[in-house]
Amino acid sequence: THEGNVRRAFESLLRETAKEAKGWELVTEQTERREANAVRYDGTLRDGNRLPHGWWEAKDSSDDLDNEIRRKKDRGYRFDNIIFEDTRRAVLYQDGLEVVRAEVRDAAKLADLLNRFYSHEIEPFTQFYEAVAYFQEEIPHIAQGLKAKIEGAHHDNKRFQTAYAAFMELCKTALNPNISQAAVDEMLIQHMLTERLIRKVFDVEEFNRRNVIAAEVEGVIDSLASQHFNRSQFLGALDRFYTAIEQAADRLATFSEKQDFINHVYERFFQGYSVKIADTHGIVYTPQPIVDFMCAAVEEVLLNEFGKRLGDEDIYVIDPCTGTGNFAVNLLRRAHERNPRGFEQFYRQQLFANEVMLMPYYIASLNIEHAYYKLTGRYEPFEGVCFVDTLDLAERVDGQMGLTGFLTEKNTARVERQKAAPITVIIGNPPYNVGQLNENDNNKNRKYEVIDKRVKETYAKDSKATNKNALSDAYVKFFRWAADRLQGRDGIVCYVSNNSFVDQIAFDGMRKHLLEDFTEIYHLDLHGNVRQNPKLSGTTHNVFGIQVGVGVTVAVRKTRSVGRSALAILPSPLAPLPQGEGDKGGGNEDGGRDERSEGDVGSGGKMAGRVFYHRVPDYWTAQEKLEYLLYNVIERGRQNSLNTVEWEQLRPDARHTWFVSEHGDEYESFLLMGSKATKAGKTDATEAIFKSYGRGLETTRDNWIYAFSKVDLEANVRKFIETYNSEIDRWRRSKKPKDIDNFVNN
């Protein structure tokens, strides 16, 4: 007779059968606004594009089921395809009418009800899937056609050449000094293919006039239009696809649903149109429960450690890789709820976001501005979002050179204001990708002189690892950038990222500096590392659907106050820290936190931070991990996420290992196999068994010079030599262009 208890059985039935029958995901406790009412479904069945195909409402045995159904109808619940059940009976409504009623104990009738439920098609979703299949087949051809038009205009359209040259210089200044013509061409193509979707789905017909970057891009595209190129006519082949997406989006009740939907469409767009861009930038968007957890964690630390709230005059926040703006929107809602007096100032002056990819930048602008409109009832442009590469800002230091133009005058002004802001909170989802999968991909990440140098002189310098390539990962650079961007101020860095840095050898120097840069680090390990555990599936066990492990890191720098931490989250309020055998973290004898001044310094004169760690069970699915964040964390208090985690304090050793082996000290006393110092013949080198050692045979051209037969191997090597010499000759005949990466036929 308690709905919260008895509904779990039917929920489990739906979750498993929906997955098997249709590949749908059951999302519980989904709230949407229907006309004047907010309705909350016990379950919503969504497909891979986030489109809802069915709903479920649970009641207990003491409820009058038919009466409850009438009440839900009056409140505006969807009756397109919904199951009501009270543990004894299940009733299915479709298109507003009751179609079948079954006793739960009658297996045949219940199976019939579920089959009808899963086979029902909601219009216009049918057309959407047909259009998507068509789109994935046609988009490469349409894109190639646009590319050909642009390449032709480069040669014979003077007006376009003038506009393009000016735009190209702006892109070099704002985004990447080494940006290629091909990349800028792709930006124009991307805009032409997607701007209609943004206008229609988000209902902002004036978008191209209102958005400072869209207006600039439109100017270049207008110069392309001539009697030889009619934009609307050329894109007419995609009209069916556009219409289907727009009609499907119309079925979504809330702006956030539309945003989630367009995120997935955008991911599919890039996978169909430009896989390399998607791979290089690590385009994976953050699930909402993770966004909620991280924003709640920031609020919690601000209040408990610093006595501050979002919207207070000295709290400046930036999302350095905003994607579609989810973090900024979440923080805005929290600031409006907690600190209404400081909300306007927070929106106008203290919240910043950067994005380097064109379409997500557009969506982020719309998303944040729409959130403000919903909260205040009026439109005001969000001046805090910049179309810029965050890591590039480290190159543009204030001084003699100053700040040069960032694509447009308005964008430059925004960037200058951001550079001057005393940032205290950095939150977001940095790109996860370390670079190309193999040397033949020609898909390397960009180099950054300043940040790469900072990583080299800190994380790499203090690493004992031989192979430090992993420190080139984009997320590592964002950690380095964030610690530097606080500029010595107390503050918070909160990232969800690849979490190899927690235990991998190459990151020992990074771990050292993190504990020097921050007083406390909390890491929630969401695991999902398929490479370490092949029994896992990136698709089902990883919250991002990728191959490497993922974790949420909250790094706190607090040096100004002395005494016991106000956060007091070790142990968790929910459970005492285990003592005795196997206790890695300690705490003091009463199970509480060590008494220690914030900002204690170690022997090197730097802060000696503390590490708190929690790992979810290895075999939890991605859905279970998200539900853990949603239920066990967020719903226990929207501003109380960290306090609900059962943290363990780690005790790093002198080698900057966070997970110290039981026999680590004994192992360290063993004789070395080899060392660089011994190899170099240094007199003060530690004794080692071998003087000479190396990494072994390594080519980085395995596809070319390894084979399973001598005949194939000879053919491959001959082809490799011929291809190489041919490309050298073509390069010379082409007057030795400098952009070799984009010139060479890989």
XYZ file of C-alpha atoms in Angstrom:
746
model
C 0.000 0.000 0.000
C 3.012 2.347 -0.252
C 3.438 3.449 -3.863
C 7.150 4.214 -3.518
C 7.832 0.626 -2.447
C 5.495 -1.391 -4.646
C 6.194 0.408 -7.925
C 9.762 -0.924 -8.180
C 8.623 -4.289 -9.520
C 6.692 -2.838 -12.474
C 9.501 -0.334 -13.044
C 11.969 -3.208 -13.347
C 9.646 -5.006 -15.769
C 9.359 -1.913 -17.983
C 13.073 -1.139 -17.868
C 14.133 -4.595 -19.024
C 11.403 -5.252 -21.597
C 11.667 -1.758 -23.132
C 15.396 -2.195 -23.550
C 14.996 -5.612 -25.150
C 11.981 -4.836 -27.315
C 12.813 -1.355 -28.589
C 16.142 -0.217 -27.167
C 14.280 2.418 -25.153
C 15.489 3.854 -21.875
C 13.201 4.287 -18.876
C 13.655 7.723 -17.294
C 11.935 7.971 -13.920
C 10.470 11.024 -12.200
C 10.392 13.152 -15.343
C 8.713 16.539 -14.880
C 7.281 18.636 -17.698
C 5.020 21.639 -17.898
C 1.661 20.959 -19.552
C -0.350 24.106 -20.123
C -0.756 25.619 -16.634
C 0.325 22.535 -14.687
C 3.631 20.853 -13.950
C 3.155 17.104 -14.352
C 5.576 14.474 -13.074
C 5.534 11.020 -14.655
C 6.697 7.992 -12.717
C 8.362 6.816 -15.931
C 9.042 8.088 -19.450
C 10.276 5.759 -22.206
C 12.781 7.550 -24.455
C 14.682 6.409 -27.515
C 18.264 7.142 -28.480
C 17.265 10.574 -29.778
C 15.599 11.454 -26.445
C 12.138 11.378 -28.033
C 9.401 10.132 -25.648
C 7.372 7.136 -26.867
C 5.390 6.199 -23.789
C 4.663 7.009 -20.159
C 3.893 5.070 -16.987
C 2.024 5.990 -13.820
C 2.122 3.768 -10.731
C -0.474 3.642 -7.949
C -0.752 1.423 -4.899
C -3.519 -1.003 -4.000
C -5.355 1.456 -1.783
C -5.891 3.915 -4.656
C -9.005 3.939 -6.839
C -7.247 3.390 -10.171
C -10.030 4.707 -12.439
C -10.448 7.787 -10.276
C -6.685 8.416 -10.387
C -6.731 8.082 -14.191
C -9.461 10.741 -14.430
C -7.474 13.049 -12.162
C -4.345 12.691 -14.276
C -6.312 13.411 -17.451
C -7.725 16.570 -15.897
C -4.215 17.697 -14.925
C -3.026 17.459 -18.534
C -1.000 14.239 -18.494
C -0.208 12.833 -21.941
C -2.586 10.055 -23.009
C -0.822 9.353 -26.334
C 0.598 6.075 -25.002
C 0.479 5.617 -21.222
C 0.171 2.713 -18.772
C -1.550 3.094 -15.393
C -1.132 0.256 -12.863
C -1.761 -0.404 -9.177
C 0.185 -3.705 -8.796
C -3.015 -5.709 -9.555
C -4.347 -4.179 -12.775
C -2.701 -2.384 -15.708
C -4.607 -0.086 -18.071
C -3.225 1.142 -21.406
C -4.421 4.375 -23.029
C -3.443 5.318 -26.576
C -4.445 8.451 -28.471
C -6.708 9.402 -25.548
C -8.693 6.144 -25.445
C -8.487 3.029 -23.288
C -7.360 0.157 -25.514
C -6.690 -2.735 -23.115
C -6.991 -3.606 -19.426
C -5.191 -6.583 -17.906
C -4.813 -8.314 -14.575
C -1.134 -8.253 -13.710
C -1.246 -11.952 -12.749
C -2.597 -12.852 -16.216
C 0.707 -13.261 -18.035
C -0.781 -13.554 -21.542
C -2.921 -10.404 -21.227
C -0.115 -8.445 -19.585
C 2.228 -9.457 -22.421
C -0.401 -8.335 -24.948
C -0.681 -4.966 -23.180
C 3.086 -4.457 -23.243
C 3.334 -5.481 -26.903
C 0.684 -2.916 -27.815
C 2.462 -0.329 -25.685
C 5.820 -0.888 -27.414
C 4.438 -1.155 -30.951
C 2.414 2.074 -30.821
C 3.830 4.818 -33.029
C 3.428 8.467 -32.109
C 3.258 10.837 -35.031
C 5.380 12.512 -36.298
C 8.161 10.283 -34.943
C 7.714 7.797 -37.797
C 8.572 10.458 -40.361
C 11.461 11.567 -38.181
C 13.201 8.190 -38.345
C 12.639 7.895 -42.081
C 14.097 11.371 -42.500
C 17.103 10.599 -40.306
C 17.955 7.569 -42.432
C 17.615 9.737 -45.531
C 19.655 12.515 -43.947
C 22.570 10.273 -42.995
C 22.744 9.093 -46.580
C 22.325 12.499 -48.216
C 24.173 14.908 -45.900
C 27.666 14.028 -47.177
C 26.536 14.699 -50.771
C 24.850 17.991 -49.858
C 27.915 19.046 -47.874
C 30.176 18.180 -50.809
C 27.961 20.255 -53.068
C 28.223 23.245 -50.742
C 31.967 22.736 -50.525
C 32.233 22.771 -54.324
C 30.226 26.026 -54.485
C 32.507 27.638 -51.903
C 35.659 26.422 -53.676
C 34.330 27.830 -56.935
C 33.629 31.177 -55.254
C 37.217 31.278 -53.994
C 38.281 31.503 -57.642
C 35.614 33.562 -59.417
C 33.523 35.546 -56.910
C 35.266 38.821 -56.017
C 32.647 39.876 -53.499
C 32.921 36.552 -51.699
C 36.729 36.649 -51.778
C 36.764 40.051 -50.072
C 34.271 39.062 -47.367
C 35.962 35.691 -46.860
C 39.453 37.186 -46.492
C 38.250 39.497 -43.720
C 36.420 36.646 -41.983
C 39.464 34.378 -42.285
C 41.646 36.931 -40.511
C 39.090 37.214 -37.735
C 39.035 33.438 -37.313
C 42.831 33.326 -37.118
C 42.774 35.959 -34.414
C 39.839 34.595 -32.452
C 40.086 30.832 -32.739
C 43.387 29.532 -34.027
C 46.293 31.349 -35.695
C 46.908 28.201 -37.748
C 43.304 27.684 -38.829
C 43.086 26.402 -42.382
C 40.887 27.530 -45.230
C 39.281 24.084 -45.193
C 38.281 24.544 -41.539
C 36.689 27.931 -42.197
C 34.905 26.511 -45.235
C 33.514 23.772 -42.980
C 32.304 26.424 -40.556
C 30.287 28.078 -43.325
C 28.895 24.709 -44.431
C 28.013 23.828 -40.845
C 26.134 27.096 -40.457
C 24.185 26.700 -43.688
C 23.190 23.141 -42.854
C 22.032 23.815 -39.293
C 20.901 27.410 -38.781
C 17.338 26.622 -39.936
C 17.048 23.936 -37.248
C 18.107 26.394 -34.578
C 15.598 29.008 -35.744
C 12.698 26.579 -36.027
C 13.254 24.270 -33.060
C 13.887 27.138 -30.642
C 11.400 29.478 -32.343
C 13.814 32.388 -32.852
C 13.328 33.590 -36.415
C 15.471 36.675 -35.716
C 18.423 34.484 -34.661
C 20.702 35.444 -37.552
C 20.236 39.110 -36.719
C 20.445 38.803 -32.942
C 23.496 36.551 -32.519
C 26.775 38.437 -32.997
C 28.631 35.506 -34.601
C 25.713 34.261 -36.716
C 25.337 37.747 -38.177
C 29.014 37.790 -39.188
C 28.814 34.332 -40.792
C 25.618 35.308 -42.615
C 27.438 38.279 -44.124
C 30.020 35.980 -45.701
C 27.335 33.564 -46.929
C 25.312 36.447 -48.417
C 28.341 37.342 -50.507
C 28.358 33.757 -51.768
C 24.788 34.004 -53.040
C 24.494 34.909 -56.697
C 22.659 33.855 -59.823
C 24.723 30.653 -59.637
C 23.783 29.758 -56.062
C 20.353 29.841 -54.436
C 20.713 28.732 -50.841
C 17.096 27.693 -50.247
C 16.909 25.836 -53.532
C 20.228 24.069 -52.951
C 19.179 22.857 -49.488
C 15.754 21.830 -50.719
C 16.833 18.191 -50.761
C 17.055 18.356 -46.960
C 13.667 20.004 -46.483
C 12.047 16.697 -45.595
C 14.659 16.091 -42.927
C 14.341 19.598 -41.483
C 10.556 19.387 -41.366
C 10.604 15.996 -39.632
C 13.004 17.240 -36.953
C 10.968 20.381 -36.403
C 7.714 18.444 -36.072
C 9.315 15.931 -33.707
C 10.655 18.783 -31.587
C 7.169 20.300 -31.447
C 6.065 17.208 -29.525
C 8.521 18.021 -26.747
C 6.938 19.999 -23.954
C 9.867 21.898 -22.462
C 12.787 23.938 -23.693
C 15.224 21.629 -21.888
C 13.719 18.620 -23.706
C 14.225 20.406 -27.019
C 17.785 21.238 -26.021
C 18.501 17.618 -25.091
C 16.936 16.503 -28.377
C 18.931 18.936 -30.506
C 22.127 17.863 -28.695
C 21.570 14.292 -29.881
C 20.636 15.419 -33.385
C 23.814 17.514 -33.402
C 25.962 14.552 -32.352
C 24.422 12.489 -35.167
C 24.945 15.392 -37.567
C 28.680 15.383 -36.885
C 28.962 11.617 -37.002
C 27.348 11.717 -40.443
C 29.060 14.843 -41.704
C 32.459 15.227 -40.045
C 33.635 12.371 -37.848
C 37.082 13.901 -37.463
C 35.729 17.119 -35.938
C 33.597 15.109 -33.522
C 36.604 12.991 -32.527
C 39.166 15.785 -32.170
C 36.918 17.918 -29.981
C 35.530 15.052 -27.949
C 31.901 15.974 -28.660
C 30.022 14.225 -25.873
C 27.434 16.158 -23.893
C 27.024 15.910 -20.152
C 24.005 13.965 -18.830
C 21.731 16.183 -16.759
C 22.190 14.287 -13.449
C 25.945 14.947 -13.662
C 25.312 18.626 -14.387
C 22.973 18.783 -11.375
C 25.478 17.050 -9.114
C 28.337 19.338 -10.111
C 26.343 22.550 -9.820
C 25.021 21.439 -6.423
C 28.601 20.661 -5.351
C 29.744 24.155 -6.332
C 26.868 25.703 -4.372
C 27.646 23.530 -1.379
C 31.345 24.391 -1.286
C 30.671 28.096 -1.842
C 28.301 28.207 1.107
C 30.026 25.865 3.547
C 33.640 26.784 2.848
C 33.360 30.451 1.928
C 29.959 31.566 3.201
C 29.030 32.705 -0.316
C 26.211 32.163 -2.806
C 25.934 32.351 -6.583
C 25.162 35.981 -7.319
C 27.236 37.432 -4.482
C 29.348 40.313 -5.725
C 32.729 38.538 -5.576
C 31.677 35.210 -7.142
C 32.658 35.048 -10.821
C 31.948 31.804 -12.696
C 33.149 30.471 -16.045
C 32.384 27.348 -18.073
C 35.444 27.219 -20.355
C 34.011 24.639 -22.794
C 30.298 25.213 -22.521
C 28.968 22.987 -25.304
C 25.283 23.858 -25.413
C 25.275 25.802 -22.131
C 23.816 23.225 -19.719
C 26.013 24.223 -16.776
C 25.322 27.946 -17.192
C 21.561 27.346 -17.351
C 21.623 25.192 -14.221
C 23.654 27.787 -12.320
C 21.298 30.564 -13.430
C 18.294 28.697 -12.066
C 20.064 28.113 -8.762
C 21.171 31.753 -8.481
C 17.609 32.928 -9.170
C 16.220 30.591 -6.514
C 18.837 31.189 -3.810
C 19.843 34.789 -4.365
C 17.191 36.719 -6.326
C 18.688 40.078 -5.358
C 22.028 39.189 -6.927
C 20.590 37.337 -9.934
C 20.557 40.205 -12.456
C 24.148 41.130 -11.667
C 25.167 37.472 -11.915
C 23.624 37.158 -15.400
C 25.011 40.435 -16.718
C 28.468 40.626 -15.160
C 29.578 37.493 -13.299
C 28.755 34.461 -15.470
C 30.926 33.534 -18.469
C 31.017 30.713 -21.016
C 33.270 29.900 -23.972
C 32.727 27.649 -26.970
C 34.920 27.006 -30.011
C 32.457 24.930 -32.096
C 29.942 26.941 -34.079
C 26.637 25.114 -33.639
C 26.945 24.466 -29.891
C 27.918 28.114 -29.467
C 24.657 29.077 -31.144
C 22.632 26.678 -28.997
C 24.373 27.824 -25.813
C 23.519 31.461 -26.562
C 19.867 30.610 -27.164
C 19.719 28.240 -24.228
C 21.098 30.709 -21.674
C 19.042 33.612 -22.977
C 15.889 31.501 -22.939
C 16.577 30.435 -19.340
C 16.827 34.110 -18.366
C 13.594 34.852 -20.211
C 11.758 32.028 -18.420
C 13.015 33.243 -15.041
C 12.339 36.967 -15.558
C 9.707 37.222 -18.299
C 11.890 39.425 -20.510
C 14.573 38.938 -23.142
C 18.084 40.237 -22.592
C 21.100 39.112 -24.628
C 23.685 37.142 -22.679
C 26.929 39.081 -23.036
C 28.977 36.486 -21.149
C 29.214 33.870 -23.918
C 32.228 34.092 -26.246
C 33.023 32.295 -29.474
C 36.629 31.583 -28.611
C 39.104 28.822 -27.788
C 39.604 29.056 -24.021
C 43.130 27.654 -24.109
C 43.991 30.294 -26.691
C 43.207 33.001 -24.127
C 46.290 31.925 -22.181
C 48.303 32.969 -25.238
C 46.739 36.449 -25.323
C 48.192 37.911 -22.152
C 47.590 41.530 -21.239
C 50.625 43.661 -21.951
C 52.268 45.221 -24.958
C 50.302 43.178 -27.468
C 47.027 43.554 -25.615
C 43.972 41.724 -26.895
C 43.470 41.668 -30.655
C 40.127 41.138 -32.349
C 38.093 38.046 -31.530
C 36.014 37.565 -34.677
C 33.749 40.581 -34.161
C 33.989 43.818 -32.243
C 31.245 42.688 -29.867
C 32.857 39.294 -29.332
C 36.199 41.008 -28.664
C 34.576 43.230 -26.041
C 33.104 40.158 -24.373
C 36.480 38.406 -24.358
C 38.210 41.468 -22.895
C 35.633 41.678 -20.087
C 36.075 37.985 -19.361
C 39.871 38.281 -19.280
C 39.592 41.051 -16.693
C 37.138 39.163 -14.465
C 38.492 37.775 -11.151
C 37.238 34.233 -11.767
C 36.566 32.215 -8.583
C 34.601 29.218 -9.919
C 35.456 27.106 -12.985
C 32.993 24.364 -13.926
C 32.452 22.233 -17.005
C 33.160 19.206 -19.165
C 36.541 19.593 -20.912
C 37.131 17.741 -24.198
C 38.232 14.223 -23.351
C 40.209 13.345 -26.470
C 43.971 12.828 -26.384
C 44.375 13.079 -30.156
C 44.159 10.932 -33.212
C 43.730 7.185 -32.968
C 46.748 6.472 -35.176
C 49.295 8.374 -37.217
C 47.385 7.814 -40.464
C 44.376 9.767 -39.190
C 45.988 13.200 -39.731
C 43.716 14.385 -36.931
C 45.967 15.776 -34.213
C 44.787 18.192 -31.565
C 46.049 21.730 -31.750
C 49.211 22.878 -29.943
C 49.080 25.747 -27.442
C 52.422 27.408 -26.749
C 51.647 28.813 -23.294
C 49.533 25.995 -21.851
C 51.759 23.285 -23.332
C 54.745 25.009 -21.756
C 52.965 25.197 -18.371
C 52.132 21.478 -18.533
C 55.739 20.709 -19.458
C 57.286 22.759 -16.651
C 54.902 21.415 -13.995
C 53.077 18.129 -14.621
C 55.688 16.696 -17.012
C 58.766 18.000 -15.191
C 57.748 16.330 -11.927
C 56.724 13.034 -13.507
C 58.943 9.990 -13.197
C 57.208 8.319 -16.150
C 59.118 7.579 -19.350
C 56.143 8.012 -21.699
C 54.362 11.282 -20.935
C 52.209 11.466 -24.082
C 49.037 11.206 -22.002
C 49.767 14.689 -20.627
C 48.858 16.039 -24.081
C 45.223 15.172 -23.415
C 42.982 18.222 -23.713
C 41.421 17.712 -20.285
C 44.900 17.813 -18.668
C 45.509 21.187 -20.296
C 42.179 22.421 -18.955
C 43.145 21.409 -15.403
C 46.432 23.312 -15.813
C 44.621 26.308 -17.292
C 42.034 26.319 -14.469
C 44.613 26.270 -11.670
C 46.428 29.173 -13.356
C 43.206 31.063 -14.149
C 42.356 31.379 -10.449
C 45.482 33.568 -10.352
C 46.213 32.738 -6.729
C 42.666 33.450 -5.547
C 40.722 31.036 -3.392
C 38.142 29.232 -5.472
C 36.722 26.046 -6.950
C 37.421 23.953 -10.043
C 34.732 21.382 -10.831
C 35.235 19.160 -13.888
C 33.778 15.932 -15.224
C 36.483 14.315 -17.307
C 38.543 11.328 -18.257
C 39.942 10.270 -14.877
C 43.130 8.470 -15.860
C 45.019 11.053 -13.823
C 43.821 9.456 -10.574
C 45.995 6.343 -10.832
C 47.987 6.172 -14.082
C 51.794 6.418 -13.959
C 52.165 9.300 -16.416
C 50.119 11.598 -14.180
C 52.247 11.422 -11.016
C 53.492 14.960 -11.623
C 49.967 16.178 -12.238
C 48.810 14.616 -8.962
C 51.697 16.334 -7.167
C 50.755 19.751 -8.508
C 47.032 19.314 -7.922
C 47.777 18.860 -4.215
C 50.014 21.920 -4.290
C 47.467 24.044 -6.149
C 44.429 23.024 -4.057
C 43.770 22.424 -0.382
C 41.125 19.732 -0.912
C 40.257 17.496 -3.840
C 37.112 15.348 -4.003
C 36.911 12.765 -6.769
C 33.769 10.759 -7.497
C 34.882 7.887 -9.718
C 32.106 6.863 -12.132
C 34.431 4.245 -13.633
C 33.445 2.727 -17.012
C 37.008 2.123 -18.222
C 36.466 -0.477 -20.926
C 40.188 -0.752 -21.672
C 40.937 -1.835 -18.118
C 37.926 -4.110 -17.829
C 36.831 -5.659 -21.161
C 33.763 -7.132 -19.449
C 32.289 -3.629 -19.434
C 30.661 -1.969 -22.420
C 31.274 1.688 -23.183
C 27.766 1.880 -24.600
C 26.012 0.601 -21.481
C 28.446 1.135 -18.573
C 30.139 4.452 -19.356
C 28.159 7.634 -18.622
C 29.591 9.221 -21.787
C 29.545 6.064 -23.908
C 33.330 6.246 -24.353
C 36.147 3.781 -23.643
C 38.010 5.555 -20.825
C 36.920 5.963 -17.220
C 35.032 9.092 -16.168
C 34.977 10.966 -12.872
C 33.800 14.202 -11.265
C 36.532 16.245 -9.586
C 35.846 19.092 -7.165
C 39.099 20.909 -6.328
C 38.941 23.570 -3.609
C 41.557 26.214 -2.873
C 41.014 27.762 0.541
C 43.958 29.501 2.153
C 42.508 32.430 4.062
C 40.668 30.878 7.008
C 42.015 28.647 9.750
C 40.452 25.705 11.587
C 38.164 22.802 10.931
C 36.582 22.803 7.488
C 32.993 23.967 7.426
C 32.220 21.409 4.739
C 32.834 18.520 7.159
C 32.060 15.851 4.613
C 34.427 13.188 5.836
C 32.949 10.950 6.941
C 29.619 11.255 5.148
C 26.638 12.079 7.364
C 25.256 8.786 6.087
C 27.981 6.438 7.261
C 31.065 6.484 9.508
C 34.502 6.136 7.998
C 35.693 2.535 8.473
C 38.566 2.194 10.921
C 41.179 -0.448 11.570
C 42.478 -2.896 9.024
C 42.239 -1.730 5.432
C 41.669 1.904 6.390
C 43.440 3.875 3.689
C 42.213 7.266 4.673
C 42.260 7.504 8.417
C 40.727 10.651 9.641
C 41.327 10.994 13.359
C 40.510 8.493 16.037
C 36.937 9.581 16.498
C 36.252 9.023 12.801
C 36.083 12.715 12.041
C 38.268 14.954 9.991
C 41.887 15.739 10.818
C 42.266 19.002 12.678
C 44.436 21.036 10.392
C 44.689 24.585 9.163
C 43.446 25.161 5.655
C 46.370 25.910 3.432
C 48.983 23.943 5.399
C 52.224 23.836 3.523
C 54.448 20.878 2.851
C 58.222 20.699 2.855
C 58.434 22.425 -0.485
C 56.650 25.520 0.773
C 53.540 24.717 -1.266
C 50.064 23.804 -0.070
C 49.747 20.153 0.941
C 46.208 19.322 -0.110
C 44.047 16.379 0.886
C 42.308 13.864 -1.346
C 38.842 12.377 -0.746
C 37.661 9.581 -3.011
C 34.592 7.462 -3.699
C 34.065 4.901 -6.450
C 30.711 3.542 -7.561
C 30.440 -0.253 -8.070
C 32.360 -1.438 -11.135
C 29.472 -3.188 -12.848
C 26.846 -0.499 -12.450
C 25.391 0.542 -15.787
C 25.476 4.149 -16.904
C 21.790 4.432 -15.997
C 22.432 3.138 -12.476
C 25.222 5.662 -12.028
C 23.015 8.517 -13.172
C 20.209 7.358 -10.908
C 22.679 7.255 -8.013
C 23.442 10.917 -8.650
C 19.792 11.768 -9.188
C 18.252 9.963 -6.217
C 20.980 9.338 -3.631
C 22.501 12.755 -4.139
C 20.362 15.439 -5.723
C 17.008 14.528 -4.201
C 18.481 14.573 -0.704
C 18.995 18.289 -1.107
C 19.653 20.346 -4.230
C 22.494 22.116 -2.453
C 23.870 19.086 -0.667
C 25.462 16.743 -3.184
C 28.942 16.201 -1.720
C 27.623 15.599 1.778
C 25.731 12.512 0.644
C 28.806 10.710 -0.708
C 30.643 8.239 1.549
C 34.107 9.663 1.067
C 37.363 7.932 1.910
C 40.431 10.033 2.617
C 43.466 8.866 0.662
C 47.037 9.229 1.937
C 49.335 9.941 -1.040
C 52.903 8.745 -0.654
C 56.134 10.520 -1.538
C 55.855 9.232 -5.119
C 52.500 11.017 -5.489
C 50.612 7.760 -5.673
C 47.079 8.259 -4.390
C 46.230 4.561 -4.099
C 49.159 3.284 -2.066
C 49.742 -0.448 -2.324
C 49.974 -2.434 0.879
C 53.516 -3.446 -0.136
C 54.404 -0.165 -1.889
C 57.267 0.803 0.417
C 58.782 -2.672 0.237
C 58.570 -2.667 -3.579
C 60.203 0.759 -3.708
C 63.228 -0.650 -1.833
C 63.928 -3.200 -4.579
C 66.798 -2.708 -7.024
C 65.824 -0.787 -10.176
C 65.711 -2.636 -13.520
C 67.089 0.494 -15.188
C 67.062 4.284 -15.001
C 67.884 7.253 -17.198
C 70.572 8.364 -14.779
C 72.281 4.964 -14.837
C 71.994 4.832 -18.618
C 73.641 8.260 -18.838
C 76.481 7.044 -16.635
C 75.936 9.617 -13.913
C 78.112 8.951 -10.883
C 75.365 9.782 -8.395
C 72.825 7.511 -10.105
C 70.924 4.938 -8.078
C 72.280 1.458 -8.731
C 70.315 -0.489 -11.383
C 70.507 -3.981 -12.914
C 70.781 -2.822 -16.539
C 72.695 0.155 -17.837
C 71.071 0.078 -21.273
C 67.334 -0.148 -21.875
C 64.666 1.257 -24.204
C 61.050 1.070 -25.303
C 61.693 -1.574 -27.949
C 60.750 -1.625 -31.626
C 58.221 1.120 -32.321
C 57.230 2.501 -35.706
C 53.950 4.464 -35.290
C 53.291 3.153 -38.819
C 52.060 -0.332 -37.920
C 49.414 -0.437 -40.676
C 52.171 -0.059 -43.264
C 55.094 -2.131 -42.004
C 53.509 -5.064 -40.180
C 51.699 -7.884 -41.966
C 50.909 -11.579 -41.623
C 52.762 -12.570 -44.797
C 56.012 -11.524 -46.421
C 54.267 -10.898 -49.760
C 51.728 -8.517 -48.195
C 54.440 -6.807 -46.189
C 56.609 -6.143 -49.252
C 53.601 -4.783 -51.141
C 52.689 -2.493 -48.266
C 56.207 -1.120 -47.854
C 56.575 -0.533 -51.626
C 53.248 1.292 -51.644
C 54.321 3.313 -48.632
C 57.583 4.386 -50.325
C 55.834 5.197 -53.604
C 53.106 7.171 -51.871
C 55.623 9.109 -49.817
C 57.788 10.001 -52.818
C 54.725 10.890 -54.866
C 53.489 13.264 -52.191
C 56.943 14.866 -51.888
C 56.933 15.482 -55.642
C 53.366 16.852 -55.605
C 54.266 19.135 -52.703
C 57.260 20.556 -54.573
C 55.197 21.095 -57.726
C 52.577 22.898 -55.605
C 55.208 25.440 -54.496
C 55.736 23.803 -51.071
C 52.570 24.888 -49.207
C 53.142 25.342 -45.453
C 49.926 23.635 -44.338
C 51.317 20.134 -44.916
C 48.817 18.316 -42.687
C 45.921 19.402 -44.877
C 47.896 19.071 -48.106
C 49.106 15.487 -47.768
C 46.940 12.623 -48.995
C 46.998 10.371 -45.945
